[in-house]
JSON list of C-alpha atoms in Angstrom, two decimals:
[
{"chain": "K", "resi": 1, "resn": "SER", "atom": "CA", "xyz": [17.93, 8.05, 1.55]},
{"chain": "K", "resi": 2, "resn": "ILE", "atom": "CA", "xyz": [15.19, 7.91, -1.06]},
{"chain": "K", "resi": 3, "resn": "VAL", "atom": "CA", "xyz": [13.36, 10.98, 0.24]},
{"chain": "K", "resi": 4, "resn": "HIS", "atom": "CA", "xyz": [14.92, 14.35, -0.42]},
{"chain": "K", "resi": 5, "resn": "LYS", "atom": "CA", "xyz": [13.94, 17.45, 1.52]},
{"chain": "K", "resi": 6, "resn": "GLU", "atom": "CA", "xyz": [12.71, 19.22, -1.63]},
{"chain": "K", "resi": 7, "resn": "ASP", "atom": "CA", "xyz": [10.41, 16.27, -2.39]},
{"chain": "K", "resi": 8, "resn": "SER", "atom": "CA", "xyz": [8.43, 16.72, 0.80]},
{"chain": "K", "resi": 9, "resn": "LEU", "atom": "CA", "xyz": [5.61, 18.51, -0.95]},
{"chain": "K", "resi": 10, "resn": "TYR", "atom": "CA", "xyz": [4.52, 21.31, 1.38]},
{"chain": "K", "resi": 11, "resn": "GLY", "atom": "CA", "xyz": [5.10, 18.99, 4.33]},
{"chain": "K", "resi": 12, "resn": "ASN", "atom": "CA", "xyz": [2.57, 16.56, 2.84]},
{"chain": "K", "resi": 13, "resn": "ARG", "atom": "CA", "xyz": [3.41, 13.13, 4.26]},
{"chain": "K", "resi": 14, "resn": "ALA", "atom": "CA", "xyz": [1.08, 11.36, 1.82]},
{"chain": "K", "resi": 15, "resn": "ALA", "atom": "CA", "xyz": [2.80, 12.90, -1.21]},
{"chain": "K", "resi": 16, "resn": "THR", "atom": "CA", "xyz": [6.20, 12.02, 0.22]},
{"chain": "K", "resi": 17, "resn": "GLU", "atom": "CA", "xyz": [5.24, 8.42, 0.99]},
{"chain": "K", "resi": 18, "resn": "ALA", "atom": "CA", "xyz": [3.67, 7.98, -2.46]},
{"chain": "K", "resi": 19, "resn": "LYS", "atom": "CA", "xyz": [6.89, 9.31, -3.98]},
{"chain": "K", "resi": 20, "resn": "VAL", "atom": "CA", "xyz": [8.89, 6.76, -1.98]},
{"chain": "K", "resi": 21, "resn": "GLY", "atom": "CA", "xyz": [6.53, 4.03, -3.20]},
{"chain": "K", "resi": 22, "resn": "ARG", "atom": "CA", "xyz": [7.06, 5.17, -6.79]},
{"chain": "K", "resi": 23, "resn": "GLU", "atom": "CA", "xyz": [10.84, 5.26, -6.35]},
{"chain": "K", "resi": 24, "resn": "ILE", "atom": "CA", "xyz": [10.81, 1.73, -4.93]},
{"chain": "K", "resi": 25, "resn": "THR", "atom": "CA", "xyz": [8.65, 0.67, -7.89]},
{"chain": "K", "resi": 26, "resn": "ASP", "atom": "CA", "xyz": [11.10, 2.28, -10.34]},
{"chain": "K", "resi": 27, "resn": "ARG", "atom": "CA", "xyz": [14.00, 0.45, -8.68]},
{"chain": "K", "resi": 28, "resn": "VAL", "atom": "CA", "xyz": [12.14, -2.87, -8.79]},
{"chain": "K", "resi": 29, "resn": "LEU", "atom": "CA", "xyz": [11.20, -2.50, -12.45]},
{"chain": "K", "resi": 30, "resn": "ALA", "atom": "CA", "xyz": [14.71, -1.40, -13.41]},
{"chain": "K", "resi": 31, "resn": "ARG", "atom": "CA", "xyz": [16.44, -4.38, -11.79]},
{"chain": "K", "resi": 32, "resn": "PRO", "atom": "CA", "xyz": [15.25, -7.87, -12.73]},
{"chain": "K", "resi": 33, "resn": "GLY", "atom": "CA", "xyz": [15.57, -10.28, -9.84]},
{"chain": "K", "resi": 34, "resn": "LEU", "atom": "CA", "xyz": [14.30, -7.86, -7.22]},
{"chain": "K", "resi": 35, "resn": "GLU", "atom": "CA", "xyz": [10.98, -9.66, -7.20]},
{"chain": "K", "resi": 36, "resn": "ASN", "atom": "CA", "xyz": [12.52, -11.88, -4.52]},
{"chain": "K", "resi": 37, "resn": "SER", "atom": "CA", "xyz": [12.97, -8.91, -2.22]},
{"chain": "K", "resi": 38, "resn": "ILE", "atom": "CA", "xyz": [10.50, -7.17, 0.02]},
{"chain": "K", "resi": 39, "resn": "ASP", "atom": "CA", "xyz": [10.66, -4.02, -2.15]},
{"chain": "K", "resi": 40, "resn": "PRO", "atom": "CA", "xyz": [7.53, -4.70, -4.27]},
{"chain": "K", "resi": 41, "resn": "LEU", "atom": "CA", "xyz": [5.47, -5.43, -1.17]},
{"chain": "K", "resi": 42, "resn": "ALA", "atom": "CA", "xyz": [6.74, -2.25, 0.51]},
{"chain": "K", "resi": 43, "resn": "ALA", "atom": "CA", "xyz": [5.86, -0.25, -2.60]},
{"chain": "K", "resi": 44, "resn": "ILE", "atom": "CA", "xyz": [2.37, -1.80, -2.70]},
{"chain": "K", "resi": 45, "resn": "ARG", "atom": "CA", "xyz": [1.83, -0.93, 0.95]},
{"chain": "K", "resi": 46, "resn": "LEU", "atom": "CA", "xyz": [2.89, 2.70, 0.55]},
{"chain": "K", "resi": 47, "resn": "LEU", "atom": "CA", "xyz": [1.06, 3.26, -2.71]},
{"chain": "K", "resi": 48, "resn": "ARG", "atom": "CA", "xyz": [-2.18, 1.58, -1.60]},
{"chain": "K", "resi": 49, "resn": "LYS", "atom": "CA", "xyz": [-2.16, 3.54, 1.63]},
{"chain": "K", "resi": 50, "resn": "HIS", "atom": "CA", "xyz": [-2.45, 6.71, -0.42]},
{"chain": "K", "resi": 51, "resn": "GLY", "atom": "CA", "xyz": [-4.88, 5.50, -3.06]},
{"chain": "K", "resi": 52, "resn": "GLU", "atom": "CA", "xyz": [-2.39, 5.04, -5.88]},
{"chain": "K", "resi": 53, "resn": "ASN", "atom": "CA", "xyz": [-4.37, 2.06, -7.11]},
{"chain": "K", "resi": 54, "resn": "MET", "atom": "CA", "xyz": [-3.25, 1.79, -10.73]},
{"chain": "K", "resi": 55, "resn": "GLU", "atom": "CA", "xyz": [0.37, 1.55, -9.60]},
{"chain": "K", "resi": 56, "resn": "VAL", "atom": "CA", "xyz": [-0.55, -1.10, -7.01]},
{"chain": "K", "resi": 57, "resn": "LEU", "atom": "CA", "xyz": [-2.24, -3.25, -9.65]},
{"chain": "K", "resi": 58, "resn": "SER", "atom": "CA", "xyz": [0.79, -2.99, -11.93]},
{"chain": "K", "resi": 59, "resn": "LEU", "atom": "CA", "xyz": [3.03, -4.34, -9.15]},
{"chain": "K", "resi": 60, "resn": "LEU", "atom": "CA", "xyz": [0.95, -7.42, -8.32]},
{"chain": "K", "resi": 61, "resn": "PRO", "atom": "CA", "xyz": [2.54, -9.65, -10.98]},
{"chain": "K", "resi": 62, "resn": "ARG", "atom": "CA", "xyz": [5.99, -8.79, -9.57]},
{"chain": "K", "resi": 63, "resn": "ILE", "atom": "CA", "xyz": [5.23, -10.36, -6.18]},
{"chain": "K", "resi": 64, "resn": "LYS", "atom": "CA", "xyz": [3.45, -13.46, -7.48]},
{"chain": "K", "resi": 65, "resn": "PRO", "atom": "CA", "xyz": [6.61, -15.59, -7.88]},
{"chain": "K", "resi": 66, "resn": "TRP", "atom": "CA", "xyz": [7.66, -15.31, -4.24]},
{"chain": "K", "resi": 67, "resn": "LEU", "atom": "CA", "xyz": [4.31, -15.85, -2.55]},
{"chain": "K", "resi": 68, "resn": "SER", "atom": "CA", "xyz": [2.48, -19.12, -2.23]},
{"chain": "K", "resi": 69, "resn": "PRO", "atom": "CA", "xyz": [-0.47, -19.37, -4.62]},
{"chain": "K", "resi": 70, "resn": "ASP", "atom": "CA", "xyz": [-2.97, -19.20, -1.74]},
{"chain": "K", "resi": 71, "resn": "VAL", "atom": "CA", "xyz": [-1.36, -16.14, -0.17]},
{"chain": "K", "resi": 72, "resn": "PHE", "atom": "CA", "xyz": [-1.03, -14.38, -3.52]},
{"chain": "K", "resi": 73, "resn": "SER", "atom": "CA", "xyz": [-4.62, -15.16, -4.44]},
{"chain": "K", "resi": 74, "resn": "THR", "atom": "CA", "xyz": [-5.91, -13.86, -1.10]},
{"chain": "K", "resi": 75, "resn": "LEU", "atom": "CA", "xyz": [-3.78, -10.70, -1.32]},
{"chain": "K", "resi": 76, "resn": "SER", "atom": "CA", "xyz": [-4.67, -10.06, -4.96]},
{"chain": "K", "resi": 77, "resn": "ASP", "atom": "CA", "xyz": [-8.39, -10.66, -4.44]},
{"chain": "K", "resi": 78, "resn": "SER", "atom": "CA", "xyz": [-8.43, -8.47, -1.34]},
{"chain": "K", "resi": 79, "resn": "LEU", "atom": "CA", "xyz": [-6.57, -5.62, -3.04]},
{"chain": "K", "resi": 80, "resn": "ARG", "atom": "CA", "xyz": [-8.74, -5.78, -6.16]},
{"chain": "K", "resi": 81, "resn": "ALA", "atom": "CA", "xyz": [-11.98, -5.84, -4.14]},
{"chain": "K", "resi": 82, "resn": "SER", "atom": "CA", "xyz": [-10.82, -2.93, -1.99]},
{"chain": "K", "resi": 83, "resn": "ILE", "atom": "CA", "xyz": [-9.72, -0.93, -5.03]},
{"chain": "K", "resi": 84, "resn": "THR", "atom": "CA", "xyz": [-12.99, -1.64, -6.85]},
{"chain": "K", "resi": 85, "resn": "LEU", "atom": "CA", "xyz": [-14.99, -0.41, -3.87]},
{"chain": "K", "resi": 86, "resn": "GLU", "atom": "CA", "xyz": [-12.82, 2.69, -3.50]},
{"chain": "K", "resi": 87, "resn": "GLN", "atom": "CA", "xyz": [-13.13, 3.48, -7.20]},
{"chain": "K", "resi": 88, "resn": "HIS", "atom": "CA", "xyz": [-16.91, 3.17, -7.01]},
{"chain": "K", "resi": 89, "resn": "TYR", "atom": "CA", "xyz": [-16.98, 5.90, -4.39]},
{"chain": "K", "resi": 90, "resn": "GLN", "atom": "CA", "xyz": [-14.39, 7.97, -6.26]},
{"chain": "K", "resi": 91, "resn": "GLN", "atom": "CA", "xyz": [-16.64, 7.88, -9.33]},
{"chain": "K", "resi": 92, "resn": "LEU", "atom": "CA", "xyz": [-19.61, 9.01, -7.23]},
{"chain": "K", "resi": 93, "resn": "ALA", "atom": "CA", "xyz": [-17.48, 11.75, -5.70]},
{"chain": "K", "resi": 94, "resn": "LEU", "atom": "CA", "xyz": [-16.31, 12.87, -9.13]},
{"chain": "K", "resi": 95, "resn": "ARG", "atom": "CA", "xyz": [-19.87, 13.06, -10.45]},
{"chain": "K", "resi": 96, "resn": "HIS", "atom": "CA", "xyz": [-21.12, 15.08, -7.46]},
{"chain": "K", "resi": 97, "resn": "TYR", "atom": "CA", "xyz": [-17.97, 17.20, -7.25]},
{"chain": "K", "resi": 98, "resn": "THR", "atom": "CA", "xyz": [-18.12, 18.13, -10.95]},
{"chain": "K", "resi": 99, "resn": "LYS", "atom": "CA", "xyz": [-21.78, 19.11, -10.56]},
{"chain": "K", "resi": 100, "resn": "ALA", "atom": "CA", "xyz": [-21.06, 21.22, -7.46]},
{"chain": "K", "resi": 101, "resn": "ALA", "atom": "CA", "xyz": [-18.04, 22.90, -9.07]},
{"chain": "K", "resi": 102, "resn": "GLY", "atom": "CA", "xyz": [-20.16, 23.74, -12.12]},
{"chain": "K", "resi": 103, "resn": "GLU", "atom": "CA", "xyz": [-22.74, 25.39, -9.90]},
{"chain": "K", "resi": 104, "resn": "SER", "atom": "CA", "xyz": [-20.18, 27.47, -8.00]},
{"chain": "K", "resi": 105, "resn": "SER", "atom": "CA", "xyz": [-20.20, 31.19, -8.69]},
{"chain": "K", "resi": 106, "resn": "ASP", "atom": "CA", "xyz": [-16.79, 31.71, -7.08]},
{"chain": "K", "resi": 107, "resn": "SER", "atom": "CA", "xyz": [-14.39, 31.74, -10.04]},
{"chain": "K", "resi": 108, "resn": "THR", "atom": "CA", "xyz": [-11.42, 32.26, -7.71]},
{"chain": "K", "resi": 109, "resn": "GLN", "atom": "CA", "xyz": [-11.82, 28.60, -6.73]},
{"chain": "K", "resi": 110, "resn": "THR", "atom": "CA", "xyz": [-11.67, 27.33, -10.33]},
{"chain": "K", "resi": 111, "resn": "PRO", "atom": "CA", "xyz": [-7.99, 26.27, -10.11]},
{"chain": "K", "resi": 112, "resn": "ILE", "atom": "CA", "xyz": [-8.70, 24.19, -7.00]},
{"chain": "K", "resi": 113, "resn": "PHE", "atom": "CA", "xyz": [-11.84, 22.67, -8.51]},
{"chain": "K", "resi": 114, "resn": "LEU", "atom": "CA", "xyz": [-9.94, 21.70, -11.67]},
{"chain": "K", "resi": 115, "resn": "TYR", "atom": "CA", "xyz": [-6.98, 20.32, -9.74]},
{"chain": "K", "resi": 116, "resn": "LEU", "atom": "CA", "xyz": [-9.18, 18.15, -7.50]},
{"chain": "K", "resi": 117, "resn": "GLU", "atom": "CA", "xyz": [-11.22, 16.95, -10.47]},
{"chain": "K", "resi": 118, "resn": "GLY", "atom": "CA", "xyz": [-7.97, 16.02, -12.22]},
{"chain": "K", "resi": 119, "resn": "GLU", "atom": "CA", "xyz": [-6.74, 14.19, -9.14]},
{"chain": "K", "resi": 120, "resn": "LEU", "atom": "CA", "xyz": [-9.91, 12.09, -8.99]},
{"chain": "K", "resi": 121, "resn": "HIS", "atom": "CA", "xyz": [-9.56, 11.24, -12.69]},
{"chain": "K", "resi": 122, "resn": "ARG", "atom": "CA", "xyz": [-5.91, 10.31, -12.14]},
{"chain": "K", "resi": 123, "resn": "ARG", "atom": "CA", "xyz": [-6.72, 8.01, -9.24]},
{"chain": "K", "resi": 124, "resn": "LEU", "atom": "CA", "xyz": [-9.38, 6.33, -11.36]},
{"chain": "K", "resi": 125, "resn": "GLY", "atom": "CA", "xyz": [-6.83, 5.74, -14.12]},
{"chain": "K", "resi": 126, "resn": "GLU", "atom": "CA", "xyz": [-8.56, 8.22, -16.42]},
{"chain": "K", "resi": 127, "resn": "TYR", "atom": "CA", "xyz": [-5.29, 9.82, -17.41]},
{"chain": "K", "resi": 128, "resn": "ARG", "atom": "CA", "xyz": [-6.41, 11.82, -20.46]},
{"chain": "K", "resi": 129, "resn": "SER", "atom": "CA", "xyz": [-9.17, 13.52, -18.44]},
{"chain": "K", "resi": 130, "resn": "ALA", "atom": "CA", "xyz": [-6.72, 14.13, -15.61]},
{"chain": "K", "resi": 131, "resn": "GLN", "atom": "CA", "xyz": [-4.22, 15.59, -18.03]},
{"chain": "K", "resi": 132, "resn": "ARG", "atom": "CA", "xyz": [-6.84, 17.97, -19.47]},
{"chain": "K", "resi": 133, "resn": "CYS", "atom": "CA", "xyz": [-7.71, 19.23, -15.97]},
{"chain": "K", "resi": 134, "resn": "PHE", "atom": "CA", "xyz": [-4.08, 19.68, -14.90]},
{"chain": "K", "resi": 135, "resn": "GLU", "atom": "CA", "xyz": [-3.17, 21.40, -18.17]},
{"chain": "K", "resi": 136, "resn": "THR", "atom": "CA", "xyz": [-6.08, 23.79, -17.77]},
{"chain": "K", "resi": 137, "resn": "VAL", "atom": "CA", "xyz": [-4.86, 24.74, -14.29]},
{"chain": "K", "resi": 138, "resn": "THR", "atom": "CA", "xyz": [-1.35, 25.42, -15.60]},
{"chain": "K", "resi": 139, "resn": "LEU", "atom": "CA", "xyz": [-2.75, 27.51, -18.48]},
{"chain": "K", "resi": 140, "resn": "LEU", "atom": "CA", "xyz": [-4.88, 29.77, -16.28]},
{"chain": "K", "resi": 141, "resn": "GLY", "atom": "CA", "xyz": [-2.06, 32.27, -16.19]},
{"chain": "K", "resi": 142, "resn": "ALA", "atom": "CA", "xyz": [-0.69, 34.12, -13.22]},
{"chain": "K", "resi": 143, "resn": "LEU", "atom": "CA", "xyz": [-2.51, 33.06, -10.10]},
{"chain": "K", "resi": 144, "resn": "PRO", "atom": "CA", "xyz": [-2.57, 35.11, -6.93]},
{"chain": "K", "resi": 145, "resn": "THR", "atom": "CA", "xyz": [0.32, 34.33, -4.59]},
{"chain": "K", "resi": 146, "resn": "ASP", "atom": "CA", "xyz": [-1.89, 32.36, -2.22]},
{"chain": "K", "resi": 147, "resn": "MET", "atom": "CA", "xyz": [-3.05, 30.11, -5.12]},
{"chain": "K", "resi": 148, "resn": "ARG", "atom": "CA", "xyz": [0.28, 29.36, -6.84]},
{"chain": "K", "resi": 149, "resn": "TRP", "atom": "CA", "xyz": [0.59, 26.10, -4.94]},
{"chain": "K", "resi": 150, "resn": "VAL", "atom": "CA", "xyz": [-2.34, 24.75, -7.00]},
{"chain": "K", "resi": 151, "resn": "SER", "atom": "CA", "xyz": [-0.47, 25.38, -10.24]},
{"chain": "K", "resi": 152, "resn": "GLU", "atom": "CA", "xyz": [2.68, 23.79, -8.81]},
{"chain": "K", "resi": 153, "resn": "LEU", "atom": "CA", "xyz": [0.73, 20.69, -7.75]},
{"chain": "K", "resi": 154, "resn": "ALA", "atom": "CA", "xyz": [-1.01, 20.50, -11.12]},
{"chain": "K", "resi": 155, "resn": "THR", "atom": "CA", "xyz": [2.37, 20.65, -12.86]},
{"chain": "K", "resi": 156, "resn": "LYS", "atom": "CA", "xyz": [3.71, 17.80, -10.69]},
{"chain": "K", "resi": 157, "resn": "GLN", "atom": "CA", "xyz": [0.63, 15.68, -11.34]},
{"chain": "K", "resi": 158, "resn": "LEU", "atom": "CA", "xyz": [0.76, 16.50, -15.05]},
{"chain": "K", "resi": 159, "resn": "ASN", "atom": "CA", "xyz": [4.30, 15.14, -15.11]},
{"chain": "K", "resi": 160, "resn": "LEU", "atom": "CA", "xyz": [3.08, 12.03, -13.29]},
{"chain": "K", "resi": 161, "resn": "VAL", "atom": "CA", "xyz": [0.36, 11.24, -15.84]},
{"chain": "K", "resi": 162, "resn": "ALA", "atom": "CA", "xyz": [2.43, 12.23, -18.87]},
{"chain": "K", "resi": 163, "resn": "GLY", "atom": "CA", "xyz": [4.19, 8.86, -19.06]},
{"chain": "K", "resi": 164, "resn": "THR", "atom": "CA", "xyz": [1.13, 6.66, -18.60]},
{"chain": "K", "resi": 165, "resn": "THR", "atom": "CA", "xyz": [0.26, 4.26, -21.38]},
{"chain": "K", "resi": 166, "resn": "THR", "atom": "CA", "xyz": [-2.91, 2.63, -20.05]},
{"chain": "K", "resi": 167, "resn": "ASP", "atom": "CA", "xyz": [-6.02, 4.72, -19.72]},
{"chain": "K", "resi": 168, "resn": "ASN", "atom": "CA", "xyz": [-9.36, 3.77, -18.17]},
{"chain": "K", "resi": 169, "resn": "ASP", "atom": "CA", "xyz": [-10.95, 6.95, -19.50]},
{"chain": "K", "resi": 170, "resn": "ALA", "atom": "CA", "xyz": [-14.47, 6.04, -20.61]},
{"chain": "K", "resi": 171, "resn": "SER", "atom": "CA", "xyz": [-14.98, 9.45, -22.19]},
{"chain": "K", "resi": 172, "resn": "ASP", "atom": "CA", "xyz": [-12.35, 8.62, -24.82]},
{"chain": "K", "resi": 173, "resn": "LYS", "atom": "CA", "xyz": [-13.75, 5.20, -25.74]}
]
């Protein structure tokens, strides 16, 4: 089985399914010829379901050879339009969220604010900004026991963005 018990992040089905999608993607990319299998489509389905849009877009070329041009065009256009719309609202959310977090006087929530800001950056493909947020969470030092999960999540997400080579981060351009 692809899913291991320790990978079920705090019983989070979304994190587990996204991990399965990533593992399928890794298998597809590691074995030429798999583009004729259902694996890339399964990975796209799982990753898109959980908003892992940059990974979905990277898989589209892998499924093109085994779909008719009309079907591929429809699927590709639909995914891109849906992702564009979602990213528009993620950018709005990030702008309002960052403003609200900056106005908060409750410093005990800083790790959560930073983690969620980093997650929005990551989903937008703004990996350097995401990395800065996740690193800041991990550098906050010893968190209270009931907040350690935030540091653990930030570390996992930091590892996820560490290997990215494409960055949509407008703040670095």
